[in-house]
Amino acid sequence: MTVLNSTLSERKKENTCYDKTLPAGEGWIYTLDPGQVLRIVDVKGNQAADTLFFDADNLANHYSAINTIQCAGNIYLTTGSVLVAESGKELVKIVADTCGRHDTLGGACSAQSNTVRYSHETLPMHNCRDTFMLLLAKHDSQFTKRDLAPNINFFMNVPVTPDGGLTFEDGVSAPGSYVEMQAVNKTLVVISNCPQLNNPCNDYNPTPIQVLIWDK
Ligand SMILES: [Zn+2]
């Protein structure tokens, strides 16, 4: 395992202001203040943490995959990548990453995509878009399905093939891998700890993640 930012990787666990373990399939919603650092830990490895970001000062201004990819000059995110909103406003910056690569293209699983990719029998299965919508609707009644913008899949391995296709592969992450991001501006973070049972991104076995927050 490569620690890409050794200074920040040494954050003291006792100094956290928040520490929660999310079982597979559970969601999480939280507003980060500027300067706060969020760490997501892939506790057992090979898990996918589907994550949405919104400008907390203007919830209509969501994370933009296109702006972020343009700023990063890369479709994969790692230390140094800045996650940018539709308006161009910077939301959070990745400040440490022991996994090394996070997906911007694969999107979140849904009842519809499950039936297309796998079989019609998967229609009632728990999926990330339903988790996102439930959390957002509880948070603020202004949210609708139109706010389910493209998301980031932390720890997920979605390589682009030479002919331009996407494949879902076994994860590049390992037990204990983590990614840390520091809020540049006040940012609403919504995570669906993916319950997917039908593809190898999480080894067909969804597992817990841990979320930790430091004040600086
Ligand atoms: Zn999912």
mmCIF file with all atom_site columns, N, CA and C and ligand atoms in Angstrom, residues 50 109 128 194-196, ligand 1:
data_model
loop_
_atom_site.group_PDB
_atom_site.id
_atom_site.type_symbol
_atom_site.label_atom_id
_atom_site.label_alt_id
_atom_site.label_comp_id
_atom_site.label_asym_id
_atom_site.label_entity_id
_atom_site.label_seq_id
_atom_site.pdbx_PDB_ins_code
_atom_site.Cartn_x
_atom_site.Cartn_y
_atom_site.Cartn_z
_atom_site.occupancy
_atom_site.B_iso_or_equiv
_atom_site.pdbx_formal_charge
_atom_site.auth_seq_id
_atom_site.auth_comp_id
_atom_site.auth_asym_id
_atom_site.auth_atom_id
_atom_site.pdbx_PDB_model_num
ATOM   1  N  N  . ASP A 1 50  ? -20.198 5.353  -3.174 1.00 0.00 ? 50  ASP A N  1
ATOM   2  C  CA . ASP A 1 50  ? -20.781 6.283  -4.143 1.00 0.00 ? 50  ASP A CA 1
ATOM   3  C  C  . ASP A 1 50  ? -21.078 7.594  -3.418 1.00 0.00 ? 50  ASP A C  1
ATOM   4  N  N  . CYS A 1 109 ? -25.414 2.901  -9.016 1.00 0.00 ? 109 CYS A N  1
ATOM   5  C  CA . CYS A 1 109 ? -26.339 1.847  -9.434 1.00 0.00 ? 109 CYS A CA 1
ATOM   6  C  C  . CYS A 1 109 ? -27.776 2.286  -9.145 1.00 0.00 ? 109 CYS A C  1
ATOM   7  N  N  . CYS A 1 128 ? -27.979 2.414  -5.052 1.00 0.00 ? 128 CYS A N  1
ATOM   8  C  CA . CYS A 1 128 ? -27.433 3.693  -4.558 1.00 0.00 ? 128 CYS A CA 1
ATOM   9  C  C  . CYS A 1 128 ? -28.332 4.887  -4.864 1.00 0.00 ? 128 CYS A C  1
ATOM   10 N  N  . CYS A 1 194 ? -22.293 1.357  -1.304 1.00 0.00 ? 194 CYS A N  1
ATOM   11 C  CA . CYS A 1 194 ? -22.991 0.595  -2.354 1.00 0.00 ? 194 CYS A CA 1
ATOM   12 C  C  . CYS A 1 194 ? -23.374 -0.827 -1.938 1.00 0.00 ? 194 CYS A C  1
ATOM   13 N  N  . PRO A 1 195 ? -24.663 -1.179 -2.105 1.00 0.00 ? 195 PRO A N  1
ATOM   14 C  CA . PRO A 1 195 ? -25.133 -2.524 -1.749 1.00 0.00 ? 195 PRO A CA 1
ATOM   15 C  C  . PRO A 1 195 ? -25.027 -3.519 -2.899 1.00 0.00 ? 195 PRO A C  1
ATOM   16 N  N  . GLN A 1 196 ? -24.373 -3.112 -4.005 1.00 0.00 ? 196 GLN A N  1
ATOM   17 C  CA . GLN A 1 196 ? -24.398 -3.908 -5.237 1.00 0.00 ? 196 GLN A CA 1
ATOM   18 C  C  . GLN A 1 196 ? -23.861 -5.335 -5.025 1.00 0.00 ? 196 GLN A C  1
HETATM 19 ZN ZN . ZN  B 2 .   ? -24.338 1.220  -5.882 1.00 0.00 ? 1   ZN  B ZN 1
#
